[in-house]
CSV table of C-alpha atoms in Angstrom, one decimal:
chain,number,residue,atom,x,y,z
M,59,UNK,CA,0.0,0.0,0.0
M,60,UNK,CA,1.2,3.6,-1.1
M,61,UNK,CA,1.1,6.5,1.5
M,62,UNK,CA,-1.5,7.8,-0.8
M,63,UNK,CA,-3.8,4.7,-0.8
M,64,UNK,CA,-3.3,5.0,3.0
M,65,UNK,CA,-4.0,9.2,3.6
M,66,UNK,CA,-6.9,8.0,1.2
M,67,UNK,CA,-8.3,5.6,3.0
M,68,UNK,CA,-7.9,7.7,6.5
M,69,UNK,CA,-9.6,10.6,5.0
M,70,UNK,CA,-12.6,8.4,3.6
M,71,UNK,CA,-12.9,7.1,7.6
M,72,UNK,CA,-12.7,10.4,8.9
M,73,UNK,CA,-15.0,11.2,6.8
M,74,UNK,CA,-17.1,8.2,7.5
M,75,UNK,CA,-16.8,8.9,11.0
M,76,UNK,CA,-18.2,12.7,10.8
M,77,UNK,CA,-20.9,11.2,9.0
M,78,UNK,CA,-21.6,8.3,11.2
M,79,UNK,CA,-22.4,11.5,14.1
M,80,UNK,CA,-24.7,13.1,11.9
M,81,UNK,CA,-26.6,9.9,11.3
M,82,UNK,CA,-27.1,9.3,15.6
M,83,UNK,CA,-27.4,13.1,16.2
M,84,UNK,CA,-30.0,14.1,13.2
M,85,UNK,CA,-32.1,16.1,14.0
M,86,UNK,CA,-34.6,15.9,10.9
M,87,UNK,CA,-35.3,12.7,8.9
M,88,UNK,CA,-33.8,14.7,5.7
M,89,UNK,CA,-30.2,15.1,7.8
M,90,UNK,CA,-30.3,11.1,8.3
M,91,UNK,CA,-31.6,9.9,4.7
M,92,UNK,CA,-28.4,12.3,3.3
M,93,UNK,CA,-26.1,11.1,5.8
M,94,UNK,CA,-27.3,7.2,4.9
M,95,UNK,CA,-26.6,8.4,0.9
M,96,UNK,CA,-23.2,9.2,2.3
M,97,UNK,CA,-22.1,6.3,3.9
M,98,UNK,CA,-22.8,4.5,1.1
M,99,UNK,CA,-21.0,6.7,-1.5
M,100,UNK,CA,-17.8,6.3,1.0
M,101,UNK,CA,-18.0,3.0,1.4
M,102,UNK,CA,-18.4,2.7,-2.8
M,103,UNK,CA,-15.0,5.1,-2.6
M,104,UNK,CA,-13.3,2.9,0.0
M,105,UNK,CA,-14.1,-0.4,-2.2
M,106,UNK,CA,-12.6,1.5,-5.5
M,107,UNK,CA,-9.1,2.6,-3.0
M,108,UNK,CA,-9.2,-1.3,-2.0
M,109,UNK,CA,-9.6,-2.5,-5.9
M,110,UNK,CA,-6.6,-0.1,-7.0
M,111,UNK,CA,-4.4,-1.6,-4.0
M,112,UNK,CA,-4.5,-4.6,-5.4
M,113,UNK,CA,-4.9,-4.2,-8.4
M,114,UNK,CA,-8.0,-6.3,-8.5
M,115,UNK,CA,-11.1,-5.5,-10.4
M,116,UNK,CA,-14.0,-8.3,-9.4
M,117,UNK,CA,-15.8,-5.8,-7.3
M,118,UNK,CA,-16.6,-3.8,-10.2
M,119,UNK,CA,-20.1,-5.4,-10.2
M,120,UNK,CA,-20.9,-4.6,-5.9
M,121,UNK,CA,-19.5,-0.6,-6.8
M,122,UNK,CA,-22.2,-0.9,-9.6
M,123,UNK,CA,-25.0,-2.3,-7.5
M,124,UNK,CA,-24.2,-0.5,-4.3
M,125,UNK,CA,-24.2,3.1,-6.7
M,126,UNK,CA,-27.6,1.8,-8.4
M,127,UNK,CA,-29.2,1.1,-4.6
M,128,UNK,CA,-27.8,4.5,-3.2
M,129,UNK,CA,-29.3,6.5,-6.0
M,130,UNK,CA,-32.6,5.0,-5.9
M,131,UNK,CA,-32.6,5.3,-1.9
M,132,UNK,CA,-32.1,9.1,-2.4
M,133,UNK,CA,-34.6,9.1,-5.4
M,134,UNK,CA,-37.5,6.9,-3.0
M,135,UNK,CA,-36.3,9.4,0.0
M,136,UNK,CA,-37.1,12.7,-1.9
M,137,UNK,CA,-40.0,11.8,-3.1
M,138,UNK,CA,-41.4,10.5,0.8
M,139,UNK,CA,-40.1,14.0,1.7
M,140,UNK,CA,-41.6,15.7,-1.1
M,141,UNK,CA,-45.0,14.0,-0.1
M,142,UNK,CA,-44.7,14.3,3.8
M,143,UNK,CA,-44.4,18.2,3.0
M,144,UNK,CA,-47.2,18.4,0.7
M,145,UNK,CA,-49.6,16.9,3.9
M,146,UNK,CA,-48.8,19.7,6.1
């Protein structure tokens, strides 16, 4: 592993980390569904550091399915947001 795979990887934690706080501390439902959308996008970018340290592509397919099931969870989530604001 390069020192840049490694400062990559410890920023995408940090990151993950910070983002793991807003998930617990909210306060709205909005902050948690974005904070969900996320942790998946850095757990995507941690999978694509892993794949370039080893120079090992057969997780291309879980990057693909894990981006397709973030973007329809923030799709699905907008629109119960959009909906839940029209009621009031």
């Amino acid at each position: 592993m390069t020192t840049v795979h490694g400062a990559t990887l410890a920023v995408i934690a940090a990151a993950g980390l910070l983002t793991l706080l807003r998930l617990v501390r909210g306060p709205r439902a909005l902050d948690r569904i974005m904070a969900l959308d996320v942790l998946v996008t850095l757990a995507i970018a941690a999978i694509a550091v892993g794949m370039t340290t080893r120079d090992d592509t057969t997780a291309v397919p879980v990057l693909v399915v894990l981006a397709l099931l973030a973007f329809i969870g923030s799709v699905t989530a907008a629109h119960l947001i959009e909906k839940r604001e029209g009621m009031r």
